Coordinates of C-alpha atoms in Angstrom, one line a residue:
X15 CA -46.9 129.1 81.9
X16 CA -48.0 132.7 82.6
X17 CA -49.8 132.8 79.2
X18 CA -51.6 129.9 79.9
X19 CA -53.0 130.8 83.3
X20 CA -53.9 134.0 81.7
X21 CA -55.9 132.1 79.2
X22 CA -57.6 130.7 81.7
X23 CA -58.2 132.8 83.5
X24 CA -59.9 134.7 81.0
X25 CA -62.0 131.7 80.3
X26 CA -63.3 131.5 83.5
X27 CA -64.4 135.3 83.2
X28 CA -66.6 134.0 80.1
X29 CA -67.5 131.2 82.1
X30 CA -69.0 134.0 84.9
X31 CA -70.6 135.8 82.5
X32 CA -72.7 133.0 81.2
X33 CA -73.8 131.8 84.8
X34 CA -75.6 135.0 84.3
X35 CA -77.3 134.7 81.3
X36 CA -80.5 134.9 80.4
X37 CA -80.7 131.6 78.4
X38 CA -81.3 128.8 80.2
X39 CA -79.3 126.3 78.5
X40 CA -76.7 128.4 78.3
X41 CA -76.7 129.2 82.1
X42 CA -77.3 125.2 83.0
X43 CA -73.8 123.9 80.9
X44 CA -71.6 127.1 82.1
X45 CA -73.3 125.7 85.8
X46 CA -72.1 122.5 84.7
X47 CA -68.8 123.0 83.6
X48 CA -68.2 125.4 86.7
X49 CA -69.0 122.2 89.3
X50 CA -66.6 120.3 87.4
X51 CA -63.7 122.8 88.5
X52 CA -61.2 121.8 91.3
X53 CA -62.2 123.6 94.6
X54 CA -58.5 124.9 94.5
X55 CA -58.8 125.8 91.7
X56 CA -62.1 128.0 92.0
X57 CA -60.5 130.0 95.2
X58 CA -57.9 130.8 92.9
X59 CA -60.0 132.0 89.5
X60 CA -62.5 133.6 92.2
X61 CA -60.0 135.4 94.1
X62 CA -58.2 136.7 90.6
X63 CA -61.4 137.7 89.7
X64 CA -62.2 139.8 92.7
X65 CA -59.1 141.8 92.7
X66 CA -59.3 143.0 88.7
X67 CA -59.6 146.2 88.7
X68 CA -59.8 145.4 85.0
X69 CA -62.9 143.0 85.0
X70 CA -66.7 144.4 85.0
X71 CA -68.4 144.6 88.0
X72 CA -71.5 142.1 87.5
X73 CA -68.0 139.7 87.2
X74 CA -66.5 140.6 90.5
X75 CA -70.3 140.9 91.7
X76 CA -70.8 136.7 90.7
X77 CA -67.3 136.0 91.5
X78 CA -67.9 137.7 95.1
X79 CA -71.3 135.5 95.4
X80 CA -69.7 132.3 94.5
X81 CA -66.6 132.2 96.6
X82 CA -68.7 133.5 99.6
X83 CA -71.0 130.3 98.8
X84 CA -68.2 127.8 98.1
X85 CA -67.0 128.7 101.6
X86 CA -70.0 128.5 103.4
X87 CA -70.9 125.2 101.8
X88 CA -67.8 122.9 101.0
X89 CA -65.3 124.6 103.6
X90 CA -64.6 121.2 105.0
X91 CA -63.6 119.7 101.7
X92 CA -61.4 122.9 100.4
X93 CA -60.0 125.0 103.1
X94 CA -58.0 122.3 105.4
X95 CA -56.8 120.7 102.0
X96 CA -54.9 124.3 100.9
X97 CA -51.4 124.4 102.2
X98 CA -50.7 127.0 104.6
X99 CA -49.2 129.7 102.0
X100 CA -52.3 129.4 100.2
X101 CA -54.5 129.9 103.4
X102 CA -52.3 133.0 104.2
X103 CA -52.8 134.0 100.7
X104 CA -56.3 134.0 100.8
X105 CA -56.5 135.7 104.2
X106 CA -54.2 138.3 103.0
X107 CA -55.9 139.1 99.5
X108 CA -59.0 139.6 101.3
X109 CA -58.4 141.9 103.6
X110 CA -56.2 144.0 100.6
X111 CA -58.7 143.5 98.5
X112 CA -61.6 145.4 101.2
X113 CA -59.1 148.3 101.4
X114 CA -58.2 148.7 97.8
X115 CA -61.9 148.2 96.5
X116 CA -63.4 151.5 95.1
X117 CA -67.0 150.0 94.4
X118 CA -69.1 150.0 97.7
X119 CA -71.1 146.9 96.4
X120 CA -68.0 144.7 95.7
X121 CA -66.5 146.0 99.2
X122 CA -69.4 144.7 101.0
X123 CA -69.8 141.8 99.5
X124 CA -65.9 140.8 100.1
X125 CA -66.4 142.0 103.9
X126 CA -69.2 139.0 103.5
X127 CA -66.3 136.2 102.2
X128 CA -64.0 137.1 105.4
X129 CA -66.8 137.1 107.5
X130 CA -68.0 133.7 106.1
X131 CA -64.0 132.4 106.6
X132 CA -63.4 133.9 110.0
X133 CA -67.0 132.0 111.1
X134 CA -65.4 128.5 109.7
X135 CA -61.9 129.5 111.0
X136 CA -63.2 130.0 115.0
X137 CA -62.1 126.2 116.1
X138 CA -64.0 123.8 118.7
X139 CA -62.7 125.5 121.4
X140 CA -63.5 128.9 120.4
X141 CA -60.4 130.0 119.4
X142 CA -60.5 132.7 116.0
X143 CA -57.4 131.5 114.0
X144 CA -57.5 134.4 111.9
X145 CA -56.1 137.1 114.2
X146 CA -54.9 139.5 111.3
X147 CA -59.1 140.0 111.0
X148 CA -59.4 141.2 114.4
X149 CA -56.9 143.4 114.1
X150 CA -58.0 144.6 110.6
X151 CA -61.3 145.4 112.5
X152 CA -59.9 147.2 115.5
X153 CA -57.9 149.6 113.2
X154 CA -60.3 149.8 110.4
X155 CA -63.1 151.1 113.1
X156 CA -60.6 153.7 114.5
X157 CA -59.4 154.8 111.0
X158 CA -60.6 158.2 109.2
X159 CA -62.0 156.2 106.1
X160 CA -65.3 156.3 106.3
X161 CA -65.1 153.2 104.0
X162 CA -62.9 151.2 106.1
X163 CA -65.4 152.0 109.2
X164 CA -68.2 150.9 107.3
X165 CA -66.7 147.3 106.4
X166 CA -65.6 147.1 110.1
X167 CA -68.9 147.1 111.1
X168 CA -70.6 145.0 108.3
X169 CA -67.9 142.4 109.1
X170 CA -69.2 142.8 112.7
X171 CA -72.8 142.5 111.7
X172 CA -72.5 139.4 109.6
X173 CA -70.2 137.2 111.8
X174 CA -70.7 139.0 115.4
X175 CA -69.2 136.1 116.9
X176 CA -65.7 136.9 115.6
X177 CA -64.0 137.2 118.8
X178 CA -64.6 133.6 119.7
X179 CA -63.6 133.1 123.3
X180 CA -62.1 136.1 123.6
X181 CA -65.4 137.8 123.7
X182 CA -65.3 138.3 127.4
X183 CA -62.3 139.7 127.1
X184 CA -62.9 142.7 125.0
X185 CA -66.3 143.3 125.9
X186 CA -65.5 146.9 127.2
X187 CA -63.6 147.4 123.2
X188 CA -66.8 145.7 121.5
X189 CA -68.7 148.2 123.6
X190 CA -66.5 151.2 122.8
X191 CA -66.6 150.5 119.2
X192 CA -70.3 150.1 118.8
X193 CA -71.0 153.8 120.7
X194 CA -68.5 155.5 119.2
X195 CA -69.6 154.5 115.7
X196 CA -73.4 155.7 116.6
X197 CA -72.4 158.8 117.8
X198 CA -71.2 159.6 114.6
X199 CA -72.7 162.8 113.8
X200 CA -71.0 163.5 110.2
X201 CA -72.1 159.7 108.8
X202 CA -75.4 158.6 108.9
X203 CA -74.8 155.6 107.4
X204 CA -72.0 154.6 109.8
X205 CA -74.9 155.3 112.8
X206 CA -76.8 153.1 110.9
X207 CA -74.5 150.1 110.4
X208 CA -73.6 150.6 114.1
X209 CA -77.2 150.0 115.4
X210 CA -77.5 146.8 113.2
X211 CA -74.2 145.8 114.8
X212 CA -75.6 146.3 118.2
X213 CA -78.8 144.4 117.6
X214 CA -76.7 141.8 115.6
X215 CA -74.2 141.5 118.8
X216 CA -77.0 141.2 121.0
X217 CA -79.1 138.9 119.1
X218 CA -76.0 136.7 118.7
X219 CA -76.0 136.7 122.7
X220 CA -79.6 136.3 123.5
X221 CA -79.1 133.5 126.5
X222 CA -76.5 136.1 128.1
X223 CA -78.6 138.0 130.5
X224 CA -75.5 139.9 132.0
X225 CA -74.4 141.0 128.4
X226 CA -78.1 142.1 127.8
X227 CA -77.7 144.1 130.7
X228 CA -74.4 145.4 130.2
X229 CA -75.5 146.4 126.6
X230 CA -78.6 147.8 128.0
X231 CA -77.1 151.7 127.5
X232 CA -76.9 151.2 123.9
X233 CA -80.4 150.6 123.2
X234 CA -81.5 154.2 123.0
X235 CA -79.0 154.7 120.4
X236 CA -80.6 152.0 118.2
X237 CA -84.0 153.3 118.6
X238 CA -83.1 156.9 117.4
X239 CA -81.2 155.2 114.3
X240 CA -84.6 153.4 114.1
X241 CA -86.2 156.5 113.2
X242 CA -83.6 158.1 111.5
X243 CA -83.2 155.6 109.0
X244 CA -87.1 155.1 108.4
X245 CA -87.1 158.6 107.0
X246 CA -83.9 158.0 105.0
X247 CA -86.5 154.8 103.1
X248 CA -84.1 152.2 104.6
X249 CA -86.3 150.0 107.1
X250 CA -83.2 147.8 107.8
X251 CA -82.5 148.8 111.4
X252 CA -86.7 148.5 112.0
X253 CA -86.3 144.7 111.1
X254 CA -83.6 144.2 113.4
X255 CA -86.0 145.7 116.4
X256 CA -88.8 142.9 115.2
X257 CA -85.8 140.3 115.7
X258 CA -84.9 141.3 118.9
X259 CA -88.7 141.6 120.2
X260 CA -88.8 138.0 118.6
X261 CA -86.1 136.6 119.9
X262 CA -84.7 138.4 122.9
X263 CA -87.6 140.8 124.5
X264 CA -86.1 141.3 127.7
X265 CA -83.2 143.9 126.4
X266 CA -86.0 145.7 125.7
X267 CA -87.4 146.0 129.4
X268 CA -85.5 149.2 130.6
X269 CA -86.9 151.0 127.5
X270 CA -89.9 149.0 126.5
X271 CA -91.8 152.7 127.1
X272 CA -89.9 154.7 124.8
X273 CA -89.8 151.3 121.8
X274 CA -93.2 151.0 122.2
X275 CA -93.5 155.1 121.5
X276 CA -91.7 155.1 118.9
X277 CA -93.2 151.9 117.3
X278 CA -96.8 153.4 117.7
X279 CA -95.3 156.9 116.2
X280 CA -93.8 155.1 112.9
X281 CA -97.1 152.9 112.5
X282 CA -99.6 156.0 112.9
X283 CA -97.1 158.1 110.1
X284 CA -98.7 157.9 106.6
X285 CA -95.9 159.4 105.2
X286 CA -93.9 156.1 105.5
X287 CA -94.2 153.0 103.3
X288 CA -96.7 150.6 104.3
X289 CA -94.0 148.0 105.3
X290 CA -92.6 150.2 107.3
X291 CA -95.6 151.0 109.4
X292 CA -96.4 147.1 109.1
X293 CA -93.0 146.1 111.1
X294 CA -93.3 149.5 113.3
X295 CA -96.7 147.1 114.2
X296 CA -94.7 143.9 114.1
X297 CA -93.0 145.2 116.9
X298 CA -95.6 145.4 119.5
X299 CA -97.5 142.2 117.9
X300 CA -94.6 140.2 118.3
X301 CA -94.0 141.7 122.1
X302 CA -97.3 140.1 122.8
X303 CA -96.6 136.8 121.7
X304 CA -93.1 136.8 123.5
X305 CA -93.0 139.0 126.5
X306 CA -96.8 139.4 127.2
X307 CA -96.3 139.7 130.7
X308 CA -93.9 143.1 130.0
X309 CA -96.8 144.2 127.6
X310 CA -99.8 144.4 129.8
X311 CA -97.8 146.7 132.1
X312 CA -98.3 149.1 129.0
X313 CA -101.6 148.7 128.2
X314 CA -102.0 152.9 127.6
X315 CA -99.7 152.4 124.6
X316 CA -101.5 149.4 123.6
X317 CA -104.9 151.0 123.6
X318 CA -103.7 153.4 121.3
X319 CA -102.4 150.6 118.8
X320 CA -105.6 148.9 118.8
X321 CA -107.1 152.4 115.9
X322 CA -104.3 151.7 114.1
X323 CA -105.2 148.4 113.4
X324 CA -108.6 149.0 112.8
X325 CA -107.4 152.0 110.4
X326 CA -105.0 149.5 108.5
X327 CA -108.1 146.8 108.3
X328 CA -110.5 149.3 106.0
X329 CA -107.5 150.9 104.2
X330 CA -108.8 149.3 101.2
X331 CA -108.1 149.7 97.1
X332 CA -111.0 150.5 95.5
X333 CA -111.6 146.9 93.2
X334 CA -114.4 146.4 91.0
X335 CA -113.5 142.4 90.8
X336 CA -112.5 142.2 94.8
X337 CA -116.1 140.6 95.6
X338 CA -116.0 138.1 92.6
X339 CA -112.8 136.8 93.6
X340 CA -112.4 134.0 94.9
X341 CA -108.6 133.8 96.9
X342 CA -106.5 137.0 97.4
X343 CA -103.6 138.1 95.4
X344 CA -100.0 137.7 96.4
X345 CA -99.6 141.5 96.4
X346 CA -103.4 141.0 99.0
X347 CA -100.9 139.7 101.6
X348 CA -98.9 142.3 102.6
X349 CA -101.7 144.9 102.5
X350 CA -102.4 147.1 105.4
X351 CA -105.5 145.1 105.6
X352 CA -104.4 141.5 106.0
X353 CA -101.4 143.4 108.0
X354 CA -104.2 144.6 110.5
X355 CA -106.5 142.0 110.8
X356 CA -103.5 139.6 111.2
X357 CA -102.2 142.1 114.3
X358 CA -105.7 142.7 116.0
X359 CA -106.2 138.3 116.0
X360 CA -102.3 138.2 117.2
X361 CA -102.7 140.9 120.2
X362 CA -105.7 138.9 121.4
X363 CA -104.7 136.2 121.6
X364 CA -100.7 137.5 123.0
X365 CA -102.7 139.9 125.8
X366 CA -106.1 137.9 126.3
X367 CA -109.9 139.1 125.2
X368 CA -110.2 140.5 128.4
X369 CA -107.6 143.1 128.1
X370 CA -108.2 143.9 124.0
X371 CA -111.7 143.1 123.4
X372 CA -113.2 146.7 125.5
X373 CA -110.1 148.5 123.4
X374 CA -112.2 147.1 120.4
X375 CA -115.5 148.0 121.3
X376 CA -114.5 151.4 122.2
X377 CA -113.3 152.1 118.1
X378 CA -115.5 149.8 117.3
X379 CA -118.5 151.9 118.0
X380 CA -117.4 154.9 117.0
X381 CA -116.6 153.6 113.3
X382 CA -119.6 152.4 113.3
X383 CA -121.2 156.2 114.6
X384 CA -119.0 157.7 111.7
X385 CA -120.2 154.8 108.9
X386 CA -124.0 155.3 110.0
X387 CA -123.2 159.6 109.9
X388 CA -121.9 158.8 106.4
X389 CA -124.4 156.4 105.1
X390 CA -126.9 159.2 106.5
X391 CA -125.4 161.6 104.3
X392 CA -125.1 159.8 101.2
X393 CA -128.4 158.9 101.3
X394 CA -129.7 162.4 101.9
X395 CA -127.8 163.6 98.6
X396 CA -129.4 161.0 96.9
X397 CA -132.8 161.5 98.1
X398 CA -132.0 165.4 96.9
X399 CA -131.0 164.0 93.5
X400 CA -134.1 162.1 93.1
X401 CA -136.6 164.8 94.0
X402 CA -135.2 166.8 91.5
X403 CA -134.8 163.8 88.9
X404 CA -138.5 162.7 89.9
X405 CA -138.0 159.2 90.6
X406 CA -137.9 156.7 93.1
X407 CA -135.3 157.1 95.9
X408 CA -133.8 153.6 96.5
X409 CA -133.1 154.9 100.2
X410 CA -136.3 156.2 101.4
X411 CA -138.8 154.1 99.0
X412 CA -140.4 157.6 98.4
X413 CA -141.9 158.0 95.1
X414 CA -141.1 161.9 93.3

């Protein structure tokens, strides 16, 4: 009996490997033979999978994928079906599997499975019947692994509902948690993961004003792992500011000065990608649309957004073809240009002409001063060129 479930085991570790290959036929019947397992049966092979410390990693990696999507998509039809040692089994393998796991990839990506279970396991009435994972989380996040810390907070990230309708309850705890772990000066990355908590935890409540308010404090803390992380090329933290300015502005009133600093800092920096200075942007664009009222209090900062629009709309690639084409290029989307002109026609119409169209003018003319100052000059070096060629200058008409 053992040697067969080995064997078949082992079968379904070929099977993994050819959902990933690169021949399509081969990829479609391994995809077809896969849906014909038992859901049972998959938990089982993925779970086995997971927890070989014998089996390559792109295997755990597909194995990881799959059981996280056979959860989120046929929970209904599986999970209530398994008898109760089997759910405990499952429960129990994952959180041993997220303490044993050396890989920081396959870690994560099993903290995304018991985030995904714990999400289908909180009942109608709020109730999380997996209490082993709230525990887990309040000793991982307290624990001197940095690992364990981490997959505290990614479980918190992904699934910040997981204290169901005891949220209220430990509020002061969630709150605890989340400043301790951005105050950690030794792990960047832990800051990090904390501040996407936060936003996650406060996007998750956006409707709650007194939780907005209560949460208030943490705020700065996210902004300063904003930066940070910017100049550590991870932009992760940045998109979680756009969300929050999409989705709930009003957490951002008590420090809507010092995000809007920042955000004009990070889009005016060079150094940094040009996505990065594109959500940096997104930021304030987006504020317009949803909190314009909050904006024009700050029109000073806005003024001085209003260059750096203009500056991203001529920061231009040189292209001999660009003026016989006829549509622009995927990769023509996300350049500062488009990024720019898309902001300045956004801001407008968020604040009003009234408010934006002097900030215009303003730049306006004095890019068109520096552009006449330049034309100016490169005409005088070509009317120098042409005396001492003796020909026609094209930009004076004078003959030599």
């Amino acid at each position: 009996m053992a040697l067969t479930a080995m064997a078949e085991q082992q079968q379904f570790y070929l099977l993994l490997g050819n959902l990933m290959s690169p021949d399509n036929n081969i990829r479609k019947q391994s995809e077809e033979t896969y849906d014909t397992i038992p859901g049972q049966n998959k938990i089982t092979f993925l779970l086995q999978a997971i927890r070989d410390a014998t089996a390559a990693e792109e295997v755990k990696q597909m194995a990881a994928v799959l059981l996280r999507r056979l959860l989120s998509s046929s929970f209904e039809e599986i999970y209530p079906g398994l008898t109760l040692e089997m759910q405990t089994a499952i429960k129990t393998e994952l959180l041993t599997s997220i303490q044993q796991e050396s890989t920081p990839n396959i870690r994560k990506k099993v903290c995304d499975i018991a985030a995904e279970l714990c999400r289908n396991l909180i009942d109608d009435d709020g109730n999380n019947q997996w209490p082993e994972l709230l525990k887990f989380l309040f000793d991982s996040v307290n624990s001197d692994s940095v690992n364990l810390r981490e997959a505290a907070l990614h479980i918190f990230w992904n699934f910040p509902g997981i204290f169901g309708n005891q949220q209220q309850h430990y509020m002061e705890v969630i709150k605890r948690m989340l400043v301790q772990c951005m105050q950690d000066q030794a792990n960047p990355q832990i800051r990090t993961l904390a501040a996407r908590a936060a936003a996650s935890f406060v996007l998750s409540n956006e409707s709650n004003t007194a939780l907005l308010k209560h949460f208030a404090d943490l705020l700065p803390g996210i902004l300063q792992s904003v930066n940070e992380s910017c100049y550590q090329g991870d932009d992760s933290v940045l998109k979680s500011l756009v969300e929050i300015a999409d989705t709930a502005p009003k957490y951002l009133r008590p420090n809507l000065e010092a995000t809007l600093q920042l955000c004009l800092k990070l889009c005016a920096d060079t150094n940094l990608t040009n996505m990065q200075r594109q959500l940096a942007l997104e930021v304030i664009v987006t504020l317009s649309e949803t909190a314009a009222a909050m904006l024009r209090k700050h029109t000073a900062i806005v003024a001085q957004s209003v260059p750096q629009m203009l500056a991203m709309m001529v920061d231009l690639e040189d292209d001999d073809e660009w003026a016989m084409a006829d549509e622009l290029e995927d990769d023509d989307f996300d350049s500062n240009a488009v990024a720019g002109e898309s902001a300045l026609d956004r801001i407008a119409c968020g604040l009003g002409g009234k408010i934006i169209l002097p900030m215009i003018k303003q730049h306006i003319m004095q890019m068109l001063q520096n552009l006449l100052v330049l034309i100016s000059c490169h005409c005088l070096n070509s009317e120098l060129q042409c005396r001492s060629m003796k020909i026609k200058c094209i930009c004076t008409s004078t003959p030599y």
